[in-house]
PDB file of C-alpha atoms in Angstrom:
ATOM      1  CA  MET A   1      54.203 -10.025 -54.348  1.00  0.00           C
ATOM      2  CA  THR A   2      51.920  -6.993 -51.906  1.00  0.00           C
ATOM      3  CA  GLU A   3      54.683  -4.783 -50.166  1.00  0.00           C
ATOM      4  CA  GLN A   4      54.528  -5.544 -46.677  1.00  0.00           C
ATOM      5  CA  ARG A   5      54.069  -1.825 -44.205  1.00  0.00           C
ATOM      6  CA  VAL A   6      55.187  -1.439 -41.165  1.00  0.00           C
ATOM      7  CA  ARG A   7      52.330   0.210 -38.705  1.00  0.00           C
ATOM      8  CA  ALA A   8      53.094   3.307 -37.141  1.00  0.00           C
ATOM      9  CA  ASP A   9      50.669   3.928 -34.245  1.00  0.00           C
ATOM     10  CA  PHE A  10      50.221   7.796 -34.336  1.00  0.00           C
ATOM     11  CA  TRP A  11      48.482   9.969 -31.387  1.00  0.00           C
ATOM     12  CA  PHE A  12      46.860  13.004 -31.606  1.00  0.00           C
ATOM     13  CA  ASP A  13      45.254  15.691 -30.286  1.00  0.00           C
ATOM     14  CA  PRO A  14      43.287  17.195 -32.937  1.00  0.00           C
ATOM     15  CA  LEU A  15      43.474  20.733 -31.639  1.00  0.00           C
ATOM     16  CA  CYS A  16      47.722  20.640 -30.845  1.00  0.00           C
ATOM     17  CA  PRO A  17      49.459  22.544 -34.556  1.00  0.00           C
ATOM     18  CA  TRP A  18      52.628  20.597 -34.604  1.00  0.00           C
ATOM     19  CA  ALA A  19      50.522  17.205 -34.047  1.00  0.00           C
ATOM     20  CA  TRP A  20      48.925  18.314 -37.374  1.00  0.00           C
ATOM     21  CA  MET A  21      51.986  19.121 -38.366  1.00  0.00           C
ATOM     22  CA  ALA A  22      53.818  16.015 -38.224  1.00  0.00           C
ATOM     23  CA  SER A  23      50.567  14.163 -39.131  1.00  0.00           C
ATOM     24  CA  ARG A  24      50.979  15.508 -42.706  1.00  0.00           C
ATOM     25  CA  TRP A  25      54.679  14.132 -42.672  1.00  0.00           C
ATOM     26  CA  LEU A  26      53.549  10.901 -41.801  1.00  0.00           C
ATOM     27  CA  LEU A  27      51.078  10.935 -44.859  1.00  0.00           C
ATOM     28  CA  GLU A  28      54.044  11.922 -47.202  1.00  0.00           C
ATOM     29  CA  VAL A  29      55.968   9.311 -45.305  1.00  0.00           C
ATOM     30  CA  GLU A  30      53.492   7.091 -46.139  1.00  0.00           C
ATOM     31  CA  ARG A  31      53.921   7.681 -50.092  1.00  0.00           C
ATOM     32  CA  VAL A  32      57.436   6.728 -50.110  1.00  0.00           C
ATOM     33  CA  ARG A  33      58.099   4.508 -47.535  1.00  0.00           C
ATOM     34  CA  PRO A  34      56.627   1.093 -46.684  1.00  0.00           C
ATOM     35  CA  VAL A  35      54.453   2.689 -43.724  1.00  0.00           C
ATOM     36  CA  ARG A  36      50.745   2.191 -42.550  1.00  0.00           C
ATOM     37  CA  PRO A  37      49.862   4.888 -40.141  1.00  0.00           C
ATOM     38  CA  ARG A  38      47.162   4.136 -37.331  1.00  0.00           C
ATOM     39  CA  TRP A  39      45.690   7.019 -35.500  1.00  0.00           C
ATOM     40  CA  HIS A  40      44.665   7.117 -31.756  1.00  0.00           C
ATOM     41  CA  VAL A  41      43.163   9.695 -30.082  1.00  0.00           C
ATOM     42  CA  MET A  42      45.477  11.628 -26.936  1.00  0.00           C
ATOM     43  CA  SER A  43      44.067  14.588 -24.702  1.00  0.00           C
ATOM     44  CA  LEU A  44      45.785  17.878 -23.893  1.00  0.00           C
ATOM     45  CA  ALA A  45      43.601  18.217 -21.289  1.00  0.00           C
ATOM     46  CA  VAL A  46      44.139  14.937 -19.793  1.00  0.00           C
ATOM     47  CA  LEU A  47      48.169  15.378 -20.201  1.00  0.00           C
ATOM     48  CA  ASN A  48      47.956  18.690 -18.353  1.00  0.00           C
ATOM     49  CA  GLU A  49      45.369  18.363 -15.728  1.00  0.00           C
ATOM     50  CA  ASP A  50      47.781  17.797 -12.832  1.00  0.00           C
ATOM     51  CA  LYS A  51      50.455  19.917 -14.027  1.00  0.00           C
ATOM     52  CA  ASP A  52      51.518  23.449 -13.296  1.00  0.00           C
ATOM     53  CA  VAL A  53      50.022  25.659 -16.072  1.00  0.00           C
ATOM     54  CA  SER A  54      48.497  28.704 -16.562  1.00  0.00           C
ATOM     55  CA  GLU A  55      45.138  29.188 -15.803  1.00  0.00           C
ATOM     56  CA  ASP A  56      44.746  30.722 -19.390  1.00  0.00           C
ATOM     57  CA  TYR A  57      45.577  27.979 -20.959  1.00  0.00           C
ATOM     58  CA  ARG A  58      43.747  25.121 -18.304  1.00  0.00           C
ATOM     59  CA  ARG A  59      40.688  27.535 -18.979  1.00  0.00           C
ATOM     60  CA  MET A  60      41.149  27.041 -22.808  1.00  0.00           C
ATOM     61  CA  LEU A  61      41.607  23.212 -22.388  1.00  0.00           C
ATOM     62  CA  ARG A  62      38.022  23.063 -20.513  1.00  0.00           C
ATOM     63  CA  GLU A  63      36.224  25.196 -22.516  1.00  0.00           C
ATOM     64  CA  GLN A  64      38.087  23.950 -26.184  1.00  0.00           C
ATOM     65  CA  SER A  65      39.718  20.646 -26.252  1.00  0.00           C
ATOM     66  CA  TRP A  66      37.320  18.461 -24.841  1.00  0.00           C
ATOM     67  CA  TRP A  67      34.828  18.293 -28.334  1.00  0.00           C
ATOM     68  CA  GLY A  68      37.129  17.730 -31.045  1.00  0.00           C
ATOM     69  CA  VAL A  69      38.172  14.384 -28.969  1.00  0.00           C
ATOM     70  CA  ARG A  70      35.202  12.914 -27.961  1.00  0.00           C
ATOM     71  CA  VAL A  71      34.303  12.815 -31.507  1.00  0.00           C
ATOM     72  CA  ALA A  72      37.044  11.498 -32.899  1.00  0.00           C
ATOM     73  CA  VAL A  73      36.852   8.394 -30.342  1.00  0.00           C
ATOM     74  CA  ALA A  74      32.960   8.267 -30.923  1.00  0.00           C
ATOM     75  CA  VAL A  75      33.991   8.522 -34.573  1.00  0.00           C
ATOM     76  CA  GLU A  76      36.571   5.524 -34.511  1.00  0.00           C
ATOM     77  CA  GLN A  77      33.717   3.565 -32.290  1.00  0.00           C
ATOM     78  CA  ARG A  78      31.426   3.698 -34.555  1.00  0.00           C
ATOM     79  CA  LEU A  79      33.174   3.936 -38.321  1.00  0.00           C
ATOM     80  CA  GLY A  80      36.487   2.099 -37.559  1.00  0.00           C
ATOM     81  CA  ASN A  81      40.315   3.670 -37.767  1.00  0.00           C
ATOM     82  CA  GLU A  82      39.980   4.759 -41.014  1.00  0.00           C
ATOM     83  CA  GLU A  83      37.312   6.926 -40.685  1.00  0.00           C
ATOM     84  CA  LEU A  84      39.322   8.256 -37.590  1.00  0.00           C
ATOM     85  CA  GLY A  85      41.907   9.064 -39.868  1.00  0.00           C
ATOM     86  CA  ARG A  86      39.862  10.641 -42.345  1.00  0.00           C
ATOM     87  CA  PHE A  87      38.178  13.179 -40.054  1.00  0.00           C
ATOM     88  CA  TYR A  88      41.245  13.961 -38.262  1.00  0.00           C
ATOM     89  CA  THR A  89      42.191  15.502 -41.852  1.00  0.00           C
ATOM     90  CA  ALA A  90      38.619  17.144 -42.147  1.00  0.00           C
ATOM     91  CA  LEU A  91      38.955  18.783 -38.420  1.00  0.00           C
ATOM     92  CA  GLY A  92      42.536  19.373 -38.807  1.00  0.00           C
ATOM     93  CA  THR A  93      42.273  21.693 -41.537  1.00  0.00           C
ATOM     94  CA  ARG A  94      39.823  23.341 -40.319  1.00  0.00           C
ATOM     95  CA  LEU A  95      41.396  24.286 -37.300  1.00  0.00           C
ATOM     96  CA  HIS A  96      45.071  25.019 -38.890  1.00  0.00           C
ATOM     97  CA  ASN A  97      44.692  25.471 -42.182  1.00  0.00           C
ATOM     98  CA  ARG A  98      41.963  27.706 -42.103  1.00  0.00           C
ATOM     99  CA  ALA A  99      42.280  29.410 -38.584  1.00  0.00           C
ATOM    100  CA  GLN A 100      38.269  28.529 -37.793  1.00  0.00           C
ATOM    101  CA  PRO A 101      37.362  28.373 -34.380  1.00  0.00           C
ATOM    102  CA  ARG A 102      37.046  25.574 -31.434  1.00  0.00           C
ATOM    103  CA  SER A 103      33.854  25.451 -31.707  1.00  0.00           C
ATOM    104  CA  LEU A 104      31.356  22.637 -31.783  1.00  0.00           C
ATOM    105  CA  GLU A 105      30.249  23.889 -34.699  1.00  0.00           C
ATOM    106  CA  THR A 106      33.784  23.415 -36.443  1.00  0.00           C
ATOM    107  CA  VAL A 107      33.620  20.134 -35.172  1.00  0.00           C
ATOM    108  CA  ALA A 108      29.730  19.270 -36.630  1.00  0.00           C
ATOM    109  CA  ALA A 109      31.582  20.953 -40.414  1.00  0.00           C
ATOM    110  CA  ALA A 110      34.349  18.406 -40.101  1.00  0.00           C
ATOM    111  CA  LEU A 111      32.180  15.659 -39.610  1.00  0.00           C
ATOM    112  CA  ALA A 112      30.087  16.729 -42.687  1.00  0.00           C
ATOM    113  CA  ASP A 113      33.461  17.191 -44.851  1.00  0.00           C
ATOM    114  CA  ALA A 114      34.625  13.736 -44.253  1.00  0.00           C
ATOM    115  CA  GLY A 115      30.978  12.308 -44.674  1.00  0.00           C
ATOM    116  CA  GLN A 116      30.385  11.234 -41.415  1.00  0.00           C
ATOM    117  CA  PRO A 117      26.943  10.861 -39.687  1.00  0.00           C
ATOM    118  CA  ALA A 118      25.878  14.377 -38.120  1.00  0.00           C
ATOM    119  CA  ASP A 119      24.724  12.561 -34.786  1.00  0.00           C
ATOM    120  CA  LEU A 120      27.984  11.875 -33.955  1.00  0.00           C
ATOM    121  CA  ILE A 121      28.188  15.455 -32.587  1.00  0.00           C
ATOM    122  CA  GLU A 122      26.339  14.716 -29.965  1.00  0.00           C
ATOM    123  CA  ALA A 123      29.245  12.655 -28.228  1.00  0.00           C
ATOM    124  CA  ALA A 124      31.061  16.630 -27.975  1.00  0.00           C
ATOM    125  CA  ARG A 125      28.905  16.709 -25.205  1.00  0.00           C
ATOM    126  CA  SER A 126      28.933  13.694 -23.572  1.00  0.00           C
ATOM    127  CA  THR A 127      31.175  12.125 -20.709  1.00  0.00           C
ATOM    128  CA  ASP A 128      30.237   8.673 -22.873  1.00  0.00           C
ATOM    129  CA  TYR A 129      33.668   8.224 -24.442  1.00  0.00           C
ATOM    130  CA  ASP A 130      35.757   9.572 -21.638  1.00  0.00           C
ATOM    131  CA  GLU A 131      37.486   6.092 -20.348  1.00  0.00           C
ATOM    132  CA  ALA A 132      37.871   4.943 -23.383  1.00  0.00           C
ATOM    133  CA  LEU A 133      39.784   8.339 -24.458  1.00  0.00           C
ATOM    134  CA  ARG A 134      41.952   7.745 -21.662  1.00  0.00           C
ATOM    135  CA  LYS A 135      42.669   4.831 -22.127  1.00  0.00           C
ATOM    136  CA  SER A 136      43.565   6.002 -25.219  1.00  0.00           C
ATOM    137  CA  HIS A 137      45.400   8.586 -23.978  1.00  0.00           C
ATOM    138  CA  HIS A 138      47.439   6.110 -22.142  1.00  0.00           C
ATOM    139  CA  ASP A 139      48.478   3.646 -24.504  1.00  0.00           C
ATOM    140  CA  GLY A 140      50.020   6.602 -25.963  1.00  0.00           C
ATOM    141  CA  MET A 141      51.749   8.523 -23.227  1.00  0.00           C
ATOM    142  CA  ASP A 142      52.918   5.264 -21.157  1.00  0.00           C
ATOM    143  CA  ARG A 143      54.989   4.426 -24.334  1.00  0.00           C
ATOM    144  CA  VAL A 144      57.159   7.595 -24.107  1.00  0.00           C
ATOM    145  CA  GLY A 145      56.738   8.993 -20.423  1.00  0.00           C
ATOM    146  CA  GLN A 146      54.504  11.927 -19.129  1.00  0.00           C
ATOM    147  CA  GLU A 147      57.059  14.727 -19.812  1.00  0.00           C
ATOM    148  CA  VAL A 148      56.039  15.281 -23.266  1.00  0.00           C
ATOM    149  CA  GLY A 149      52.968  15.847 -25.511  1.00  0.00           C
ATOM    150  CA  THR A 150      51.452  15.243 -28.828  1.00  0.00           C
ATOM    151  CA  PRO A 151      51.998  14.011 -31.230  1.00  0.00           C
ATOM    152  CA  VAL A 152      53.273  10.292 -30.011  1.00  0.00           C
ATOM    153  CA  ILE A 153      54.807   7.607 -32.731  1.00  0.00           C
ATOM    154  CA  SER A 154      55.071   4.414 -31.800  1.00  0.00           C
ATOM    155  CA  VAL A 155      56.944   1.690 -34.665  1.00  0.00           C
ATOM    156  CA  GLY A 156      57.367  -1.699 -33.441  1.00  0.00           C
ATOM    157  CA  ASN A 157      59.186  -1.212 -30.027  1.00  0.00           C
ATOM    158  CA  VAL A 158      60.038   2.068 -30.689  1.00  0.00           C
ATOM    159  CA  ALA A 159      58.309   4.788 -29.444  1.00  0.00           C
ATOM    160  CA  PHE A 160      58.899   8.472 -29.620  1.00  0.00           C
ATOM    161  CA  PHE A 161      57.345  12.300 -29.105  1.00  0.00           C
ATOM    162  CA  GLY A 162      57.080  14.095 -32.257  1.00  0.00           C
ATOM    163  CA  PRO A 163      58.770  15.232 -34.268  1.00  0.00           C
ATOM    164  CA  VAL A 164      58.131  18.722 -34.306  1.00  0.00           C
ATOM    165  CA  VAL A 165      59.350  20.298 -38.044  1.00  0.00           C
ATOM    166  CA  SER A 166      57.830  23.011 -39.556  1.00  0.00           C
ATOM    167  CA  PRO A 167      56.872  22.913 -42.526  1.00  0.00           C
ATOM    168  CA  ALA A 168      55.935  19.477 -43.070  1.00  0.00           C
ATOM    169  CA  PRO A 169      58.858  17.423 -45.253  1.00  0.00           C
ATOM    170  CA  ARG A 170      57.412  16.320 -48.796  1.00  0.00           C
ATOM    171  CA  GLY A 171      58.449  13.521 -51.401  1.00  0.00           C
ATOM    172  CA  GLU A 172      61.838  11.720 -50.605  1.00  0.00           C
ATOM    173  CA  ALA A 173      62.293  14.590 -48.086  1.00  0.00           C
ATOM    174  CA  ALA A 174      59.899  13.363 -46.181  1.00  0.00           C
ATOM    175  CA  GLY A 175      61.416   9.881 -46.291  1.00  0.00           C
ATOM    176  CA  ARG A 176      64.635  10.677 -45.256  1.00  0.00           C
ATOM    177  CA  LEU A 177      63.454  12.374 -42.118  1.00  0.00           C
ATOM    178  CA  TRP A 178      61.662   9.005 -41.364  1.00  0.00           C
ATOM    179  CA  ASP A 179      64.612   7.105 -41.781  1.00  0.00           C
ATOM    180  CA  GLY A 180      67.069   9.491 -39.668  1.00  0.00           C
ATOM    181  CA  VAL A 181      64.012   9.639 -36.357  1.00  0.00           C
ATOM    182  CA  LEU A 182      63.786   5.829 -36.188  1.00  0.00           C
ATOM    183  CA  LEU A 183      67.475   5.573 -36.348  1.00  0.00           C
ATOM    184  CA  VAL A 184      68.154   7.703 -33.856  1.00  0.00           C
ATOM    185  CA  ALA A 185      65.148   6.548 -31.836  1.00  0.00           C
ATOM    186  CA  GLY A 186      66.098   3.234 -32.160  1.00  0.00           C
ATOM    187  CA  THR A 187      68.975   3.449 -30.232  1.00  0.00           C
ATOM    188  CA  ASP A 188      69.659   2.145 -26.695  1.00  0.00           C
ATOM    189  CA  GLY A 189      69.937   4.746 -24.093  1.00  0.00           C
ATOM    190  CA  PHE A 190      69.024   8.018 -26.651  1.00  0.00           C
ATOM    191  CA  PHE A 191      66.550  10.005 -25.575  1.00  0.00           C
ATOM    192  CA  GLU A 192      66.420  13.958 -26.643  1.00  0.00           C
ATOM    193  CA  LEU A 193      67.713  15.900 -29.624  1.00  0.00           C
ATOM    194  CA  LYS A 194      66.232  19.694 -29.125  1.00  0.00           C
ATOM    195  CA  ARG A 195      66.725  23.200 -30.873  1.00  0.00           C
ATOM    196  CA  SER A 196      65.039  26.035 -30.148  1.00  0.00           C
ATOM    197  CA  ARG A 197      62.127  26.699 -32.283  1.00  0.00           C
ATOM    198  CA  THR A 198      62.601  29.749 -34.667  1.00  0.00           C
ATOM    199  CA  ARG A 199      59.151  29.237 -36.337  1.00  0.00           C
ATOM    200  CA  GLN A 200      55.630  28.742 -36.298  1.00  0.00           C
ATOM    201  CA  PRO A 201      53.349  25.903 -37.840  1.00  0.00           C
ATOM    202  CA  ILE A 202      53.717  26.929 -41.398  1.00  0.00           C
ATOM    203  CA  PHE A 203      50.646  25.627 -43.180  1.00  0.00           C
ATOM    204  CA  ASP A 204      49.497  25.015 -46.884  1.00  0.00           C
TER     205      ASP A 204
END
């Protein structure tokens, strides 16, 4: 009898290191719990376009953040959700584990790593996918509110921001964190549990 897996919708912007950490954790959870990730694109540029952020951060988003999310949407539309996950893994590995530049060349190299058509890079400088990007972005953010960022995870009728964790737990430790996160997020009236971050993302 085939095990019934629960769908876990995960919203990410490829630039965010904390989303990258959480996504690697979710893949580990998939190994030890009956969970199936489904990937969705959100945008830090869209999230912050009306917020009071520093000009340096706004400039970074304007100059570096659109390429990856546009290509990610194009990958999903042409190749499907599983391939979106493959592209995210390839791009995130280059951006975060290898600390490569946030550039068109890095996005193009990630397409090659994922074995995906090279012409998808054309989406990076096109606005053709922006409507779909914004729709995906708001689908995720509307579940948790506008005061948070990426990642967003939605399971059944429960959605939450995070977890923000470093390093990403492995094996049964990943499963226990999953169990606990679902427990607190699924508690009626529960909104926040937080402490100051004392370390940067630890990539492996």
